[in-house]
Coordinates of C-alpha atoms in Angstrom, one line a residue:
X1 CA -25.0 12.5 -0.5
X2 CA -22.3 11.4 -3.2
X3 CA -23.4 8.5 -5.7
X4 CA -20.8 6.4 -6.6
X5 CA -20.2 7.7 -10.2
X6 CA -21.1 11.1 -9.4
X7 CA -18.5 13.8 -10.2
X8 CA -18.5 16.3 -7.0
X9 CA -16.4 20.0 -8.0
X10 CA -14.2 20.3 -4.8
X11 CA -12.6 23.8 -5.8
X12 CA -12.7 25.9 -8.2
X13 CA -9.6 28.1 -9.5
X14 CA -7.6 25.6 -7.2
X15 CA -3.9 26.2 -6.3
X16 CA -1.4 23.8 -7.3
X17 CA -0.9 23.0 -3.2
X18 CA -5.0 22.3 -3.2
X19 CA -4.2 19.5 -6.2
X20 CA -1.3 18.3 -4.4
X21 CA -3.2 18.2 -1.0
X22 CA -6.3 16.5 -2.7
X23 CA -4.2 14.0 -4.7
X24 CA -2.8 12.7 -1.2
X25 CA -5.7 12.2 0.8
X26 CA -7.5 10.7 -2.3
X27 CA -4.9 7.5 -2.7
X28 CA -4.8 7.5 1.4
X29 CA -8.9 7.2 1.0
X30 CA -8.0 4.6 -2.1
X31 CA -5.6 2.5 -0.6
X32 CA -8.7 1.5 2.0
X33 CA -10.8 0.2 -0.1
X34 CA -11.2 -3.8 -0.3
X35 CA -10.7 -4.3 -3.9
X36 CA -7.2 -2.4 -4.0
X37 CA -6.2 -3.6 -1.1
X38 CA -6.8 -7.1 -2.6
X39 CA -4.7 -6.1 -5.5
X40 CA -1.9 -4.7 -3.0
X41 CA -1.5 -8.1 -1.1
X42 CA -1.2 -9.9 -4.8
X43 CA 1.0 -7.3 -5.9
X44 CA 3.3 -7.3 -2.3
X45 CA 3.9 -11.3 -3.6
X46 CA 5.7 -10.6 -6.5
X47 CA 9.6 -10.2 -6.3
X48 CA 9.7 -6.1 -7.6
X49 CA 6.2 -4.6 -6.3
X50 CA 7.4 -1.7 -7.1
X51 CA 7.5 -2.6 -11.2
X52 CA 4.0 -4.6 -10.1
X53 CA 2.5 -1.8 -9.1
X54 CA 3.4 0.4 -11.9
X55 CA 2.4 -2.7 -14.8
X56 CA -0.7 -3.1 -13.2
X57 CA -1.5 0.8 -13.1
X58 CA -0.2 1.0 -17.0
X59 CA -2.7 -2.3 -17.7
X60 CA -5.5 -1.0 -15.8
X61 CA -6.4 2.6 -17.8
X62 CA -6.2 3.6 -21.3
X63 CA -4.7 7.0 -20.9
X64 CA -7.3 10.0 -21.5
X65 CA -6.5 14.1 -21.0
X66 CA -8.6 16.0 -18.7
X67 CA -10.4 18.6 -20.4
X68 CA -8.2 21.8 -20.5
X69 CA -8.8 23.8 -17.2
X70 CA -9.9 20.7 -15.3
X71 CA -8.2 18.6 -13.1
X72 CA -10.1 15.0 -12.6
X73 CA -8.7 13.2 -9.6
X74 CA -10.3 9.7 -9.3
X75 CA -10.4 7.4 -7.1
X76 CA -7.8 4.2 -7.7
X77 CA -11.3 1.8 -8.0
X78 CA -12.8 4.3 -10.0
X79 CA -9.8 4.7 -12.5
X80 CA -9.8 0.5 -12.4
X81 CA -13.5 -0.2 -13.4
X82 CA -13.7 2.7 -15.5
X83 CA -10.2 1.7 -17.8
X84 CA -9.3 5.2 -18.4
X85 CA -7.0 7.6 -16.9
X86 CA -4.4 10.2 -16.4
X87 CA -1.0 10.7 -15.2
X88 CA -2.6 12.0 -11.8
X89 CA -4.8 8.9 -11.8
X90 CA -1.8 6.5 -12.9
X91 CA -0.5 8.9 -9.7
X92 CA -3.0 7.9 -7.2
X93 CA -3.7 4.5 -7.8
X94 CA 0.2 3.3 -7.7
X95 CA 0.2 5.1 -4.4
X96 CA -2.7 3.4 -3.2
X97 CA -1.0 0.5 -3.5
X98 CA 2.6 1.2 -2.7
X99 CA 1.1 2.2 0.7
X100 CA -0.7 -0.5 1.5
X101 CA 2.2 -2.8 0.5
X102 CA 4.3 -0.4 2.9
X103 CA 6.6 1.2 0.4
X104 CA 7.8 4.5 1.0
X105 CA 6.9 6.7 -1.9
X106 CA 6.4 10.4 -2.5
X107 CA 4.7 12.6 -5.7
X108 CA 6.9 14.2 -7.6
X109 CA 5.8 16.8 -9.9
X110 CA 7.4 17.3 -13.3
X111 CA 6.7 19.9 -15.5
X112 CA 6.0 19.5 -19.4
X113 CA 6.3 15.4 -18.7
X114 CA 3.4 12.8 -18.6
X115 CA 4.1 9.5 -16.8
X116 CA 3.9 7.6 -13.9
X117 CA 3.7 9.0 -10.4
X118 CA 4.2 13.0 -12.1
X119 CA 1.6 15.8 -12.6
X120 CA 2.2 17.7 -16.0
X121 CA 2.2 21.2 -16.5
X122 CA -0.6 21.8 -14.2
X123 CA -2.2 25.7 -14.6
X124 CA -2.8 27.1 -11.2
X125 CA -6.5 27.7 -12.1
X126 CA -7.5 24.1 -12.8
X127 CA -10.8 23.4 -11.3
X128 CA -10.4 19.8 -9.0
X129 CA -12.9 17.4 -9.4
X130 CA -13.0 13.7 -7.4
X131 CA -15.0 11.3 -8.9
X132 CA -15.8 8.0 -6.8

């Protein structure tokens, strides 16, 4: 069984699709979770949730880079009580909440950029992690 904390190697030499596909059902998995969904009904108050969303992501982590050949994916409570994070976790936890505030919203990947809601330059031969 998983401990909360524990980091859990999901694939190794994973596709780009396998990141994608991991990224999703992690901030569908995240957006369930009481604490963000607490901070999705606070955020659904304010007149642009969308900006909300994306303050509150910037607010929440300090940004640190995976190791090289890595790809960490964590959860959007994780990235929260941990401070720290990554483009993919900025990603994940802005989606967690978009959904639950019932925003329609996609990932988009773009290539050589860091930022909000994009993957960067991601090597097809990252291994994917998910820490809880």
């Amino acid at each position: 069984m998983q401990q909360p904390g524990q980091t859990v190697i999901i694939k190794k030499r994973a596709s780009f699709a396998d990141t994608m596909r991991h990224i999703e059902r992690i901030a569908a998995e995240g957006a369930k979770h009481p604490k963000i969904k607490a901070i999705s009904r606070r955020i659904a108050s304010e007149p642009d949730p969308v900006r909300a969303a994306f303050d509150f992501a910037y607010n929440a982590a300090v940004y640190v880079p995976d190791p090289i050949d890595f790809q960490d994916i964590r959860y959007p409570q994780r990235t929260i009580r941990d401070g720290i994070g990554n483009c993919v976790d900025y990603s994940v936890l802005i989606s967690s909440i978009l959904r639950n505030v019932g925003i329609p919203h996609r990932f988009r990947v773009a290539a050589y950029h860091h930022g909000f809601r994009s993957i960067s330059d991601l090597r097809l031969d990252k291994a994917l992690a998910c820490e809880h």
